[in-house]
């Protein structure tokens, strides 16, 4: 026969492509390495049985006759034997039944009517995995940008037809679909293919895998679900753990080593983490739940998680069970090939039974979005009768409720002082962690203030008891007022001005000592995670000065209520004059201390910057924006200061810290709206001296806040004569020019182990920055100041959306958050509810709430009802919650000229 004319490429088999001899098999074993029983021998069954079609990674199909009673391993062995696939541990079969499912080793489900697909777990064979990447690209499973998709396609073209030829490329792309959007990027594919001149098929396969493995979504397969608040999310399993996505943005990862229990109950998938053991206490089990579309999908996902959890916690090959069990609770599914380190006697047992944790404790809460779950009271009828009786018996004058607010907030304030004077003192003394000089400075300043307020609280309580008629004295008139008590104590408080002025030094010296002394740093960080320390520790040191502002606001309210002729008016007016004088003296110190406190709090929660508390730096705004990168829009936390703009990403480690990705100096910065240019809603561009970035806000209002504060800060930076605080851009991994930054940001380094205490200690999950991250919002320094002014405490009745009874709780509002206690005597809150993003309103007709003074809190599908005791307290709760839920304040940067 004559030779065929023209150029052509011989179709290569998997073995020949890797340079192997005929029938040599597909393997990456080193010379001399044994197969260690990877293959289970077997021959085809020629009798009557199941005829199963298997589609290979190269789209070839083959039929196999399998005994209906055969195990799944028999089919796998036949497929591996037919394809000369030696390293079988890395491959498996899938069948599609609503979604793709792995064929189990133990048994064969009724799958004769389905086509099975060969798929790989890990890449021991480049060619087969390049074929898998080809299929994943075509089916849209490999999530990447269009540019990355075009690059992968160009390598696939090079692998199949060799070097670039315009006509050959067009013919090949016309006949073969490599991408769902191929027509759109065809010219780009051909342009990239031209650059691969001389590249062999093996080199092309290698490039495909190199590009694919760096993609964040490589190997990720989504399972749709919803969180506890009804938000649509996607769950996925990976080598590092169980991942949670919102859209294509990863928002959380549960590491396999942290997971104690995986289970499901009907459509609800449940996770329970190991308790965190600390020096002084144990944080109880953390639990999470997700709702999936059906019980079947929930069970399938649970099985996948069990196998991954066991496989990646492998220590040894398990031994078979020595005895049978007559009765078994839950599912019998086990991952038998591997041994879990959690159970040295046998395989991991994860049954679908679960008991939900009933409390959401500070320091324990997995997310600031987790709502408090408290048990309902037993006798709601009796509770309501008591409330009605109390309302009829107690005074109804507005002045009484204002006086009662002084009492209730004073109770909370004294408890806050005890966090330092009692609890923190005990912690540092126990470990001898604080130098004697600092002990004297700290406690000699705060102890006298604490003792004074103990007496003040007792006097307030006695006066309100008389006013309400709770004591033996029932004399009216002189006891139905508060001005004399306030005047007497505000005059006495002037004697403590010197102590209050030293709080600046106390806060600064404590921060210095914490950085210098490792033992003190350890005690400090561990104490912050105790339940009693429900806010960042140094926040409690600001309470004495902030309390002066509360007295001033409450007395202003009393003076406005009283007529000049009222017997209590003059005393209230004089008390207001006294406290206003002290507050004026300490106003600049308070501004400086609040700024310093915020900077030190951020310093602990940020990785990658060490000098955040530099002199002259002021905090302006923090919040969530989406930054344009090579992967598309990626969620980032931004922090605006008076001299620079930081942007960070949330790590996937257990520390809850954020990692700094870039520092942009404000000097020379320009900000412009760019929605039309990028076709992205609420988008604006930030031009800095060495970098340009494009970001998008969650709403028009959020965009306006950021642009306004950025422009004010930039103008002030221009006028500043001190240029020492201008920082060079420290962008990670990229030193590009003036072009828009579309850097490839890798988060792999966040998973690595760290040695410093900052990177080992768990951080609070309900701080403002974490709430902003989850709620896609921002908070300014003026918002923080307003929240401090609007602190409130008192008893409220609470009702869930679908419950019948009301539960009486002691509620504290501070730092944009509601904290719930059983009674005001409790040392720590049972649960917390961050309010950023919530709306507050009165109930609608459809809510069927037929009570007075009820307000409604709602975030998406999560709804609470709260019932106040009077019109005044109802209006006060509405006022303070509105101030937190909709943070619309602005910081006047001109008002604060002095900094730490």
mmCIF file with all atom_site columns, N, CA and C in Angstrom, residues 605-609 612 621-629 634-641 644-650 658-665 669 686 688 690-695 706 710 728-736 739-745 750 773:
data_model
loop_
_atom_site.group_PDB
_atom_site.id
_atom_site.type_symbol
_atom_site.label_atom_id
_atom_site.label_alt_id
_atom_site.label_comp_id
_atom_site.label_asym_id
_atom_site.label_entity_id
_atom_site.label_seq_id
_atom_site.pdbx_PDB_ins_code
_atom_site.Cartn_x
_atom_site.Cartn_y
_atom_site.Cartn_z
_atom_site.occupancy
_atom_site.B_iso_or_equiv
_atom_site.pdbx_formal_charge
_atom_site.auth_seq_id
_atom_site.auth_comp_id
_atom_site.auth_asym_id
_atom_site.auth_atom_id
_atom_site.pdbx_PDB_model_num
ATOM 1   N N  . UNK A 1 605 ? -6.241  42.074 65.599 1.00 0.00 ? 605 UNK A N  1
ATOM 2   C CA . UNK A 1 605 ? -7.045  41.301 64.650 1.00 0.00 ? 605 UNK A CA 1
ATOM 3   C C  . UNK A 1 605 ? -6.482  41.293 63.243 1.00 0.00 ? 605 UNK A C  1
ATOM 4   N N  . UNK A 1 606 ? -5.385  42.018 62.993 1.00 0.00 ? 606 UNK A N  1
ATOM 5   C CA . UNK A 1 606 ? -4.797  42.093 61.658 1.00 0.00 ? 606 UNK A CA 1
ATOM 6   C C  . UNK A 1 606 ? -3.432  41.422 61.638 1.00 0.00 ? 606 UNK A C  1
ATOM 7   N N  . UNK A 1 607 ? -3.187  40.635 60.598 1.00 0.00 ? 607 UNK A N  1
ATOM 8   C CA . UNK A 1 607 ? -1.876  40.016 60.382 1.00 0.00 ? 607 UNK A CA 1
ATOM 9   C C  . UNK A 1 607 ? -1.194  40.744 59.225 1.00 0.00 ? 607 UNK A C  1
ATOM 10  N N  . UNK A 1 608 ? 0.053   41.142 59.427 1.00 0.00 ? 608 UNK A N  1
ATOM 11  C CA . UNK A 1 608 ? 0.799   41.741 58.324 1.00 0.00 ? 608 UNK A CA 1
ATOM 12  C C  . UNK A 1 608 ? 1.121   43.199 58.513 1.00 0.00 ? 608 UNK A C  1
ATOM 13  N N  . UNK A 1 609 ? 0.791   43.775 59.660 1.00 0.00 ? 609 UNK A N  1
ATOM 14  C CA . UNK A 1 609 ? 1.168   45.161 59.954 1.00 0.00 ? 609 UNK A CA 1
ATOM 15  C C  . UNK A 1 609 ? 1.472   45.244 61.434 1.00 0.00 ? 609 UNK A C  1
ATOM 16  N N  . UNK A 1 612 ? 0.532   49.786 63.718 1.00 0.00 ? 612 UNK A N  1
ATOM 17  C CA . UNK A 1 612 ? -0.751  50.431 63.469 1.00 0.00 ? 612 UNK A CA 1
ATOM 18  C C  . UNK A 1 612 ? -1.016  51.571 64.434 1.00 0.00 ? 612 UNK A C  1
ATOM 19  N N  . UNK A 1 621 ? -12.742 54.689 59.133 1.00 0.00 ? 621 UNK A N  1
ATOM 20  C CA . UNK A 1 621 ? -13.841 53.794 58.736 1.00 0.00 ? 621 UNK A CA 1
ATOM 21  C C  . UNK A 1 621 ? -13.298 52.386 58.494 1.00 0.00 ? 621 UNK A C  1
ATOM 22  N N  . UNK A 1 622 ? -14.141 51.385 58.787 1.00 0.00 ? 622 UNK A N  1
ATOM 23  C CA . UNK A 1 622 ? -13.847 49.993 58.474 1.00 0.00 ? 622 UNK A CA 1
ATOM 24  C C  . UNK A 1 622 ? -15.081 49.383 57.837 1.00 0.00 ? 622 UNK A C  1
ATOM 25  N N  . UNK A 1 623 ? -14.859 48.467 56.891 1.00 0.00 ? 623 UNK A N  1
ATOM 26  C CA . UNK A 1 623 ? -16.012 47.850 56.267 1.00 0.00 ? 623 UNK A CA 1
ATOM 27  C C  . UNK A 1 623 ? -15.649 46.954 55.108 1.00 0.00 ? 623 UNK A C  1
ATOM 28  N N  . UNK A 1 624 ? -16.672 46.299 54.572 1.00 0.00 ? 624 UNK A N  1
ATOM 29  C CA . UNK A 1 624 ? -16.504 45.302 53.520 1.00 0.00 ? 624 UNK A CA 1
ATOM 30  C C  . UNK A 1 624 ? -16.716 45.945 52.150 1.00 0.00 ? 624 UNK A C  1
ATOM 31  N N  . UNK A 1 625 ? -15.775 45.702 51.228 1.00 0.00 ? 625 UNK A N  1
ATOM 32  C CA . UNK A 1 625 ? -15.905 46.074 49.826 1.00 0.00 ? 625 UNK A CA 1
ATOM 33  C C  . UNK A 1 625 ? -15.452 44.887 48.981 1.00 0.00 ? 625 UNK A C  1
ATOM 34  N N  . UNK A 1 626 ? -15.857 44.889 47.719 1.00 0.00 ? 626 UNK A N  1
ATOM 35  C CA . UNK A 1 626 ? -15.420 43.836 46.796 1.00 0.00 ? 626 UNK A CA 1
ATOM 36  C C  . UNK A 1 626 ? -14.373 44.407 45.857 1.00 0.00 ? 626 UNK A C  1
ATOM 37  N N  . UNK A 1 627 ? -13.188 43.784 45.865 1.00 0.00 ? 627 UNK A N  1
ATOM 38  C CA . UNK A 1 627 ? -12.060 44.274 45.079 1.00 0.00 ? 627 UNK A CA 1
ATOM 39  C C  . UNK A 1 627 ? -11.923 43.463 43.793 1.00 0.00 ? 627 UNK A C  1
ATOM 40  N N  . UNK A 1 628 ? -11.679 44.159 42.684 1.00 0.00 ? 628 UNK A N  1
ATOM 41  C CA . UNK A 1 628 ? -11.507 43.495 41.399 1.00 0.00 ? 628 UNK A CA 1
ATOM 42  C C  . UNK A 1 628 ? -10.117 42.884 41.319 1.00 0.00 ? 628 UNK A C  1
ATOM 43  N N  . UNK A 1 629 ? -10.048 41.544 41.146 1.00 0.00 ? 629 UNK A N  1
ATOM 44  C CA . UNK A 1 629 ? -8.781  40.825 41.015 1.00 0.00 ? 629 UNK A CA 1
ATOM 45  C C  . UNK A 1 629 ? -8.843  39.970 39.764 1.00 0.00 ? 629 UNK A C  1
ATOM 46  N N  . UNK A 1 634 ? -13.578 40.017 44.588 1.00 0.00 ? 634 UNK A N  1
ATOM 47  C CA . UNK A 1 634 ? -13.290 39.233 45.788 1.00 0.00 ? 634 UNK A CA 1
ATOM 48  C C  . UNK A 1 634 ? -13.592 40.077 47.027 1.00 0.00 ? 634 UNK A C  1
ATOM 49  N N  . UNK A 1 635 ? -14.213 39.458 48.018 1.00 0.00 ? 635 UNK A N  1
ATOM 50  C CA . UNK A 1 635 ? -14.580 40.166 49.245 1.00 0.00 ? 635 UNK A CA 1
ATOM 51  C C  . UNK A 1 635 ? -13.330 40.523 50.031 1.00 0.00 ? 635 UNK A C  1
ATOM 52  N N  . UNK A 1 636 ? -13.247 41.788 50.454 1.00 0.00 ? 636 UNK A N  1
ATOM 53  C CA . UNK A 1 636 ? -12.112 42.272 51.231 1.00 0.00 ? 636 UNK A CA 1
ATOM 54  C C  . UNK A 1 636 ? -12.610 43.196 52.339 1.00 0.00 ? 636 UNK A C  1
ATOM 55  N N  . UNK A 1 637 ? -11.877 43.236 53.453 1.00 0.00 ? 637 UNK A N  1
ATOM 56  C CA . UNK A 1 637 ? -12.152 44.219 54.497 1.00 0.00 ? 637 UNK A CA 1
ATOM 57  C C  . UNK A 1 637 ? -11.196 45.382 54.311 1.00 0.00 ? 637 UNK A C  1
ATOM 58  N N  . UNK A 1 638 ? -11.749 46.602 54.271 1.00 0.00 ? 638 UNK A N  1
ATOM 59  C CA . UNK A 1 638 ? -10.958 47.815 54.099 1.00 0.00 ? 638 UNK A CA 1
ATOM 60  C C  . UNK A 1 638 ? -10.956 48.613 55.401 1.00 0.00 ? 638 UNK A C  1
ATOM 61  N N  . UNK A 1 639 ? -9.817  49.240 55.687 1.00 0.00 ? 639 UNK A N  1
ATOM 62  C CA . UNK A 1 639 ? -9.662  50.069 56.884 1.00 0.00 ? 639 UNK A CA 1
ATOM 63  C C  . UNK A 1 639 ? -9.049  51.407 56.459 1.00 0.00 ? 639 UNK A C  1
ATOM 64  N N  . UNK A 1 640 ? -9.787  52.474 56.687 1.00 0.00 ? 640 UNK A N  1
ATOM 65  C CA . UNK A 1 640 ? -9.345  53.815 56.304 1.00 0.00 ? 640 UNK A CA 1
ATOM 66  C C  . UNK A 1 640 ? -8.823  54.539 57.535 1.00 0.00 ? 640 UNK A C  1
ATOM 67  N N  . UNK A 1 641 ? -7.586  55.028 57.427 1.00 0.00 ? 641 UNK A N  1
ATOM 68  C CA . UNK A 1 641 ? -6.963  55.821 58.489 1.00 0.00 ? 641 UNK A CA 1
ATOM 69  C C  . UNK A 1 641 ? -6.634  57.207 57.930 1.00 0.00 ? 641 UNK A C  1
ATOM 70  N N  . UNK A 1 644 ? -3.509  56.396 55.503 1.00 0.00 ? 644 UNK A N  1
ATOM 71  C CA . UNK A 1 644 ? -3.424  55.273 54.567 1.00 0.00 ? 644 UNK A CA 1
ATOM 72  C C  . UNK A 1 644 ? -4.737  54.507 54.524 1.00 0.00 ? 644 UNK A C  1
ATOM 73  N N  . UNK A 1 645 ? -4.844  53.677 53.497 1.00 0.00 ? 645 UNK A N  1
ATOM 74  C CA . UNK A 1 645 ? -5.975  52.766 53.317 1.00 0.00 ? 645 UNK A CA 1
ATOM 75  C C  . UNK A 1 645 ? -5.427  51.347 53.274 1.00 0.00 ? 645 UNK A C  1
ATOM 76  N N  . UNK A 1 646 ? -5.917  50.474 54.190 1.00 0.00 ? 646 UNK A N  1
ATOM 77  C CA . UNK A 1 646 ? -5.520  49.062 54.208 1.00 0.00 ? 646 UNK A CA 1
ATOM 78  C C  . UNK A 1 646 ? -6.632  48.225 53.610 1.00 0.00 ? 646 UNK A C  1
ATOM 79  N N  . UNK A 1 647 ? -6.270  47.153 52.888 1.00 0.00 ? 647 UNK A N  1
ATOM 80  C CA . UNK A 1 647 ? -7.282  46.174 52.543 1.00 0.00 ? 647 UNK A CA 1
ATOM 81  C C  . UNK A 1 647 ? -6.764  44.782 52.880 1.00 0.00 ? 647 UNK A C  1
ATOM 82  N N  . UNK A 1 648 ? -7.679  43.939 53.367 1.00 0.00 ? 648 UNK A N  1
ATOM 83  C CA . UNK A 1 648 ? -7.317  42.652 53.944 1.00 0.00 ? 648 UNK A CA 1
ATOM 84  C C  . UNK A 1 648 ? -8.294  41.574 53.479 1.00 0.00 ? 648 UNK A C  1
ATOM 85  N N  . UNK A 1 649 ? -7.918  40.331 53.689 1.00 0.00 ? 649 UNK A N  1
ATOM 86  C CA . UNK A 1 649 ? -8.823  39.210 53.456 1.00 0.00 ? 649 UNK A CA 1
ATOM 87  C C  . UNK A 1 649 ? -8.911  38.398 54.731 1.00 0.00 ? 649 UNK A C  1
ATOM 88  N N  . UNK A 1 650 ? -10.033 37.695 54.892 1.00 0.00 ? 650 UNK A N  1
ATOM 89  C CA . UNK A 1 650 ? -10.241 36.904 56.105 1.00 0.00 ? 650 UNK A CA 1
ATOM 90  C C  . UNK A 1 650 ? -9.574  35.556 55.942 1.00 0.00 ? 650 UNK A C  1
ATOM 91  N N  . UNK A 1 658 ? -7.644  38.885 60.164 1.00 0.00 ? 658 UNK A N  1
ATOM 92  C CA . UNK A 1 658 ? -7.629  39.313 58.773 1.00 0.00 ? 658 UNK A CA 1
ATOM 93  C C  . UNK A 1 658 ? -6.175  39.564 58.361 1.00 0.00 ? 658 UNK A C  1
ATOM 94  N N  . UNK A 1 659 ? -5.860  39.189 57.117 1.00 0.00 ? 659 UNK A N  1
ATOM 95  C CA . UNK A 1 659 ? -4.488  39.355 56.621 1.00 0.00 ? 659 UNK A CA 1
ATOM 96  C C  . UNK A 1 659 ? -4.404  40.551 55.692 1.00 0.00 ? 659 UNK A C  1
ATOM 97  N N  . UNK A 1 660 ? -3.419  41.420 55.941 1.00 0.00 ? 660 UNK A N  1
ATOM 98  C CA . UNK A 1 660 ? -3.235  42.623 55.128 1.00 0.00 ? 660 UNK A CA 1
ATOM 99  C C  . UNK A 1 660 ? -2.694  42.240 53.756 1.00 0.00 ? 660 UNK A C  1
ATOM 100 N N  . UNK A 1 661 ? -3.371  42.714 52.706 1.00 0.00 ? 661 UNK A N  1
ATOM 101 C CA . UNK A 1 661 ? -2.903  42.488 51.342 1.00 0.00 ? 661 UNK A CA 1
ATOM 102 C C  . UNK A 1 661 ? -2.298  43.742 50.729 1.00 0.00 ? 661 UNK A C  1
ATOM 103 N N  . UNK A 1 662 ? -2.666  44.896 51.193 1.00 0.00 ? 662 UNK A N  1
ATOM 104 C CA . UNK A 1 662 ? -2.128  46.108 50.597 1.00 0.00 ? 662 UNK A CA 1
ATOM 105 C C  . UNK A 1 662 ? -2.271  47.309 51.508 1.00 0.00 ? 662 UNK A C  1
ATOM 106 N N  . UNK A 1 663 ? -1.297  48.245 51.415 1.00 0.00 ? 663 UNK A N  1
ATOM 107 C CA . UNK A 1 663 ? -1.323  49.513 52.129 1.00 0.00 ? 663 UNK A CA 1
ATOM 108 C C  . UNK A 1 663 ? -1.173  50.628 51.095 1.00 0.00 ? 663 UNK A C  1
ATOM 109 N N  . UNK A 1 664 ? -2.155  51.491 51.005 1.00 0.00 ? 664 UNK A N  1
ATOM 110 C CA . UNK A 1 664 ? -2.129  52.568 50.023 1.00 0.00 ? 664 UNK A CA 1
ATOM 111 C C  . UNK A 1 664 ? -2.046  53.903 50.746 1.00 0.00 ? 664 UNK A C  1
ATOM 112 N N  . UNK A 1 665 ? -0.999  54.702 50.519 1.00 0.00 ? 665 UNK A N  1
ATOM 113 C CA . UNK A 1 665 ? -0.901  56.015 51.170 1.00 0.00 ? 665 UNK A CA 1
ATOM 114 C C  . UNK A 1 665 ? -1.952  56.973 50.620 1.00 0.00 ? 665 UNK A C  1
ATOM 115 N N  . UNK A 1 669 ? -3.610  60.479 46.544 1.00 0.00 ? 669 UNK A N  1
ATOM 116 C CA . UNK A 1 669 ? -4.652  59.551 46.123 1.00 0.00 ? 669 UNK A CA 1
ATOM 117 C C  . UNK A 1 669 ? -5.813  60.301 45.472 1.00 0.00 ? 669 UNK A C  1
ATOM 118 N N  . UNK A 1 686 ? -9.823  53.684 42.936 1.00 0.00 ? 686 UNK A N  1
ATOM 119 C CA . UNK A 1 686 ? -8.904  54.385 43.836 1.00 0.00 ? 686 UNK A CA 1
ATOM 120 C C  . UNK A 1 686 ? -7.533  54.427 43.175 1.00 0.00 ? 686 UNK A C  1
ATOM 121 N N  . UNK A 1 688 ? -3.808  55.444 43.631 1.00 0.00 ? 688 UNK A N  1
ATOM 122 C CA . UNK A 1 688 ? -2.792  55.847 44.608 1.00 0.00 ? 688 UNK A CA 1
ATOM 123 C C  . UNK A 1 688 ? -1.485  56.114 43.872 1.00 0.00 ? 688 UNK A C  1
ATOM 124 N N  . UNK A 1 690 ? 1.265   54.482 43.639 1.00 0.00 ? 690 UNK A N  1
ATOM 125 C CA . UNK A 1 690 ? 1.909   53.359 42.952 1.00 0.00 ? 690 UNK A CA 1
ATOM 126 C C  . UNK A 1 690 ? 0.949   52.266 42.511 1.00 0.00 ? 690 UNK A C  1
ATOM 127 N N  . UNK A 1 691 ? -0.343  52.439 42.773 1.00 0.00 ? 691 UNK A N  1
ATOM 128 C CA . UNK A 1 691 ? -1.269  51.366 42.445 1.00 0.00 ? 691 UNK A CA 1
ATOM 129 C C  . UNK A 1 691 ? -2.653  51.930 42.220 1.00 0.00 ? 691 UNK A C  1
ATOM 130 N N  . UNK A 1 692 ? -3.386  51.259 41.353 1.00 0.00 ? 692 UNK A N  1
ATOM 131 C CA . UNK A 1 692 ? -4.790  51.593 41.105 1.00 0.00 ? 692 UNK A CA 1
ATOM 132 C C  . UNK A 1 692 ? -5.629  50.347 41.363 1.00 0.00 ? 692 UNK A C  1
ATOM 133 N N  . UNK A 1 693 ? -6.664  50.508 42.171 1.00 0.00 ? 693 UNK A N  1
ATOM 134 C CA . UNK A 1 693 ? -7.541  49.372 42.457 1.00 0.00 ? 693 UNK A CA 1
ATOM 135 C C  . UNK A 1 693 ? -8.990  49.768 42.187 1.00 0.00 ? 693 UNK A C  1
ATOM 136 N N  . UNK A 1 694 ? -9.788  48.772 41.818 1.00 0.00 ? 694 UNK A N  1
ATOM 137 C CA . UNK A 1 694 ? -11.213 48.968 41.558 1.00 0.00 ? 694 UNK A CA 1
ATOM 138 C C  . UNK A 1 694 ? -11.993 48.184 42.612 1.00 0.00 ? 694 UNK A C  1
ATOM 139 N N  . UNK A 1 695 ? -12.934 48.863 43.281 1.00 0.00 ? 695 UNK A N  1
ATOM 140 C CA . UNK A 1 695 ? -13.718 48.220 44.337 1.00 0.00 ? 695 UNK A CA 1
ATOM 141 C C  . UNK A 1 695 ? -15.200 48.498 44.119 1.00 0.00 ? 695 UNK A C  1
ATOM 142 N N  . UNK A 1 706 ? -18.035 55.687 51.683 1.00 0.00 ? 706 UNK A N  1
ATOM 143 C CA . UNK A 1 706 ? -16.603 55.474 51.453 1.00 0.00 ? 706 UNK A CA 1
ATOM 144 C C  . UNK A 1 706 ? -15.994 56.636 50.660 1.00 0.00 ? 706 UNK A C  1
ATOM 145 N N  . UNK A 1 710 ? -13.162 59.039 52.172 1.00 0.00 ? 710 UNK A N  1
ATOM 146 C CA . UNK A 1 710 ? -11.868 59.018 51.488 1.00 0.00 ? 710 UNK A CA 1
ATOM 147 C C  . UNK A 1 710 ? -11.454 60.407 51.030 1.00 0.00 ? 710 UNK A C  1
ATOM 148 N N  . UNK A 1 728 ? 5.032   53.322 51.786 1.00 0.00 ? 728 UNK A N  1
ATOM 149 C CA . UNK A 1 728 ? 5.098   52.746 50.449 1.00 0.00 ? 728 UNK A CA 1
ATOM 150 C C  . UNK A 1 728 ? 4.070   51.644 50.333 1.00 0.00 ? 728 UNK A C  1
ATOM 151 N N  . UNK A 1 729 ? 3.576   51.456 49.129 1.00 0.00 ? 729 UNK A N  1
ATOM 152 C CA . UNK A 1 729 ? 2.581   50.392 48.890 1.00 0.00 ? 729 UNK A CA 1
ATOM 153 C C  . UNK A 1 729 ? 3.251   49.040 49.084 1.00 0.00 ? 729 UNK A C  1
ATOM 154 N N  . UNK A 1 730 ? 2.698   48.265 50.005 1.00 0.00 ? 730 UNK A N  1
ATOM 155 C CA . UNK A 1 730 ? 3.259   46.944 50.319 1.00 0.00 ? 730 UNK A CA 1
ATOM 156 C C  . UNK A 1 730 ? 2.396   45.835 49.755 1.00 0.00 ? 730 UNK A C  1
ATOM 157 N N  . UNK A 1 731 ? 2.005   45.965 48.505 1.00 0.00 ? 731 UNK A N  1
ATOM 158 C CA . UNK A 1 731 ? 1.147   44.961 47.864 1.00 0.00 ? 731 UNK A CA 1
ATOM 159 C C  . UNK A 1 731 ? 1.858   43.613 47.836 1.00 0.00 ? 731 UNK A C  1
ATOM 160 N N  . UNK A 1 732 ? 1.144   42.571 48.177 1.00 0.00 ? 732 UNK A N  1
ATOM 161 C CA . UNK A 1 732 ? 1.738   41.241 48.237 1.00 0.00 ? 732 UNK A CA 1
ATOM 162 C C  . UNK A 1 732 ? 1.831   40.615 46.857 1.00 0.00 ? 732 UNK A C  1
ATOM 163 N N  . UNK A 1 733 ? 3.001   40.116 46.522 1.00 0.00 ? 733 UNK A N  1
ATOM 164 C CA . UNK A 1 733 ? 3.153   39.297 45.332 1.00 0.00 ? 733 UNK A CA 1
ATOM 165 C C  . UNK A 1 733 ? 3.080   40.018 44.010 1.00 0.00 ? 733 UNK A C  1
ATOM 166 N N  . UNK A 1 734 ? 3.033   41.366 43.970 1.00 0.00 ? 734 UNK A N  1
ATOM 167 C CA . UNK A 1 734 ? 2.879   42.043 42.692 1.00 0.00 ? 734 UNK A CA 1
ATOM 168 C C  . UNK A 1 734 ? 3.533   43.415 42.791 1.00 0.00 ? 734 UNK A C  1
ATOM 169 N N  . UNK A 1 735 ? 4.298   43.804 41.852 1.00 0.00 ? 735 UNK A N  1
ATOM 170 C CA . UNK A 1 735 ? 4.938   45.109 41.828 1.00 0.00 ? 735 UNK A CA 1
ATOM 171 C C  . UNK A 1 735 ? 4.693   45.755 40.469 1.00 0.00 ? 735 UNK A C  1
ATOM 172 N N  . UNK A 1 736 ? 3.422   45.752 40.049 1.00 0.00 ? 736 UNK A N  1
ATOM 173 C CA . UNK A 1 736 ? 3.094   46.261 38.735 1.00 0.00 ? 736 UNK A CA 1
ATOM 174 C C  . UNK A 1 736 ? 3.121   47.773 38.710 1.00 0.00 ? 736 UNK A C  1
ATOM 175 N N  . UNK A 1 739 ? -1.041  50.404 35.955 1.00 0.00 ? 739 UNK A N  1
ATOM 176 C CA . UNK A 1 739 ? -2.239  49.740 35.466 1.00 0.00 ? 739 UNK A CA 1
ATOM 177 C C  . UNK A 1 739 ? -3.125  49.312 36.633 1.00 0.00 ? 739 UNK A C  1
ATOM 178 N N  . UNK A 1 740 ? -4.382  49.086 36.335 1.00 0.00 ? 740 UNK A N  1
ATOM 179 C CA . UNK A 1 740 ? -5.314  48.633 37.365 1.00 0.00 ? 740 UNK A CA 1
ATOM 180 C C  . UNK A 1 740 ? -4.837  47.313 37.945 1.00 0.00 ? 740 UNK A C  1
ATOM 181 N N  . UNK A 1 741 ? -4.830  47.227 39.307 1.00 0.00 ? 741 UNK A N  1
ATOM 182 C CA . UNK A 1 741 ? -4.337  46.033 39.979 1.00 0.00 ? 741 UNK A CA 1
ATOM 183 C C  . UNK A 1 741 ? -5.336  44.897 39.859 1.00 0.00 ? 741 UNK A C  1
ATOM 184 N N  . UNK A 1 742 ? -4.929  43.823 39.194 1.00 0.00 ? 742 UNK A N  1
ATOM 185 C CA . UNK A 1 742 ? -5.744  42.599 39.112 1.00 0.00 ? 742 UNK A CA 1
ATOM 186 C C  . UNK A 1 742 ? -4.887  41.430 39.568 1.00 0.00 ? 742 UNK A C  1
ATOM 187 N N  . UNK A 1 743 ? -4.328  41.564 40.801 1.00 0.00 ? 743 UNK A N  1
ATOM 188 C CA . UNK A 1 743 ? -3.350  40.589 41.249 1.00 0.00 ? 743 UNK A CA 1
ATOM 189 C C  . UNK A 1 743 ? -3.985  39.248 41.548 1.00 0.00 ? 743 UNK A C  1
ATOM 190 N N  . UNK A 1 744 ? -3.178  38.205 41.440 1.00 0.00 ? 744 UNK A N  1
ATOM 191 C CA . UNK A 1 744 ? -3.609  36.849 41.785 1.00 0.00 ? 744 UNK A CA 1
ATOM 192 C C  . UNK A 1 744 ? -3.336  36.675 43.270 1.00 0.00 ? 744 UNK A C  1
ATOM 193 N N  . UNK A 1 745 ? -4.354  36.820 44.088 1.00 0.00 ? 745 UNK A N  1
ATOM 194 C CA . UNK A 1 745 ? -4.161  36.758 45.530 1.00 0.00 ? 745 UNK A CA 1
ATOM 195 C C  . UNK A 1 745 ? -4.350  35.325 46.003 1.00 0.00 ? 745 UNK A C  1
ATOM 196 N N  . UNK A 1 750 ? -2.331  31.413 54.418 1.00 0.00 ? 750 UNK A N  1
ATOM 197 C CA . UNK A 1 750 ? -3.117  31.558 55.633 1.00 0.00 ? 750 UNK A CA 1
ATOM 198 C C  . UNK A 1 750 ? -3.344  30.218 56.321 1.00 0.00 ? 750 UNK A C  1
ATOM 199 N N  . UNK A 1 773 ? -17.955 42.288 58.012 1.00 0.00 ? 773 UNK A N  1
ATOM 200 C CA . UNK A 1 773 ? -17.584 41.308 56.986 1.00 0.00 ? 773 UNK A CA 1
ATOM 201 C C  . UNK A 1 773 ? -18.790 40.457 56.591 1.00 0.00 ? 773 UNK A C  1
#
